[in-house]
C-alpha cells in the first residue's frame, strides 16, 4: 500500500505487522525493531524525498565510505506512553541539534528540522502500538547518518543516508556496576571529536573496556588524555560524584559529550536546592573522599538507563567500595526525571514533547 501523507514524506506501510510475534515481557535491549523505518538520501547536494518504509536490510556498495572511514553519527532518544495512552518525547530538540553538531564535525551535511520532526512524528504514530504503557517501558529511537558514497577515496563523502529505527525497551534493573578509572587509554583528546555522537568514539573504547571487564569491571570512567588525573565520563554516560551533599560533574568540552540527561539532572538538582559543582574533578580528590567516607555516591547519567548507580571503582590497582545509601540521589533523580518523562509530574521546564 502506498500513500503520500504530505507533500514531503512518502509512506509505504507493511502489509502485516510483526508485533504479534514479540514477547514484550522479555525484551533484549536493542535486538527487536518496529515495523517501519525512516530513510532519507542525500544526493547532489540535497536531501531527497524522505520516506517511511518497512524495516529491513539496506543494500549498499561495499566501497561505501562508512565501511572504510567510519563517517557515521547517531542519536539515542526514547518515546514514553502515559496512563492515558498519550505518547511523549523528552527534549527532542536537543537530539536534533546534537546530531547536526556531530555531523558538522564529521564533515557531513545538516539534516532539515522539518524532515526530522515530521519523520519522527509519523513513524511514532505508525508504530505507536510498539510503545507499551507502564512506567519504565519505552521505545528506544535511533536516528543515524552514514556516508553511502561508493568510493574508497579518503575524503568526506557527497552521498549520505539518514535513517531512524526504533526498538521497544523495557525498564531493566541493570544492577549496580563497578567501574575502572582509566589510566592508560583515552576516549578522546583536545581538538578531537569526543563531544560528537560518532560511531568511531565507540569503536575505540571497546578494547580498553574489554580489558577492564577482564579485571572485573563493567565500565570505564575515562580520564583526560593529557594527564589522566581528571575524571571525564563513562563510555555512554556522563558521570556524577556526590561528596557529602554536593554533586560534582566535569564541564562539557570538546572531549566530553553534552548529555541531555546530564543537563536535565543539573537543572533539577539546582531547582531542589542541591549544589552542583560543574568543574574539573580530580581523581585524587575522589580517592581521598572514598577513603574518608565523604564520597557518598557515583552515578552515570544517560538516556538508556537514565541514572546508573556505581557501587565500586578501581584505580591504580586499588578497589574502592561505596557504602550503600538510604535515599540515594541516584534513585531520587531517576524517579524525578522519569516522572516528567511519563507525564506523572509537572513539567516545569517544558521538556515534554507530545507526539
Ligand atoms: C549518548 C552519550 C551520553 C549520554 O547522553 P544523553 O543525551 O543523556 O543520552 C554520554 N556520553 C556519551 C559518550 C554518549 O555517547
GROMACS .gro file of C-alpha atoms and ligand atoms in nm, residues 74-76 95 98 187 194 196-197 202 205 233-238 257-262 301-304, ligand 1:
model
   42
   74UNK     CA    1   2.390   0.887   1.564
   75UNK     CA    2   2.146   0.983   1.839
   76UNK     CA    3   1.969   0.797   2.116
   95UNK     CA    4   1.885   1.546   1.995
   98UNK     CA    5   2.322   1.747   1.861
  187UNK     CA    6   3.850   0.805   2.463
  194UNK     CA    7   3.468   1.328   2.178
  196UNK     CA    8   3.017   1.419   1.887
  197UNK     CA    9   2.795   1.112   1.899
  202UNK     CA   10   3.257   0.382   2.042
  205UNK     CA   11   3.662   0.217   2.354
  233UNK     CA   12   3.279   1.050   3.153
  234UNK     CA   13   3.184   0.686   3.103
  235UNK     CA   14   3.155   0.537   2.754
  236UNK     CA   15   2.784   0.602   2.710
  237UNK     CA   16   2.705   0.816   3.012
  238UNK     CA   17   2.814   1.134   3.185
  257UNK     CA   18   2.959   1.467   2.527
  258UNK     CA   19   2.692   1.721   2.626
  259UNK     CA   20   2.434   1.470   2.755
  260UNK     CA   21   2.066   1.563   2.774
  261UNK     CA   22   2.027   1.358   3.093
  262UNK     CA   23   2.328   1.532   3.249
  301UNK     CA   24   2.351   0.967   3.352
  302UNK     CA   25   2.229   0.881   3.002
  303UNK     CA   26   1.910   0.820   2.805
  304UNK     CA   27   1.930   0.438   2.803
  356LIG     C1   28   2.488   0.945   2.445
  356LIG     C2   29   2.605   0.968   2.535
  356LIG     C3   30   2.589   1.019   2.666
  356LIG     C4   31   2.454   1.047   2.727
  356LIG     O1   32   2.381   1.144   2.661
  356LIG     P1   33   2.223   1.156   2.680
  356LIG     O2   34   2.185   1.268   2.590
  356LIG     O3   35   2.199   1.185   2.823
  356LIG     O4   36   2.165   1.024   2.640
  356LIG     C5   37   2.704   1.044   2.739
  356LIG     N1   38   2.826   1.018   2.690
  356LIG     C6   39   2.845   0.967   2.566
  356LIG     C7   40   2.982   0.942   2.518
  356LIG     C8   41   2.735   0.940   2.485
  356LIG     O5   42   2.754   0.889   2.362
   0.00000   0.00000   0.00000
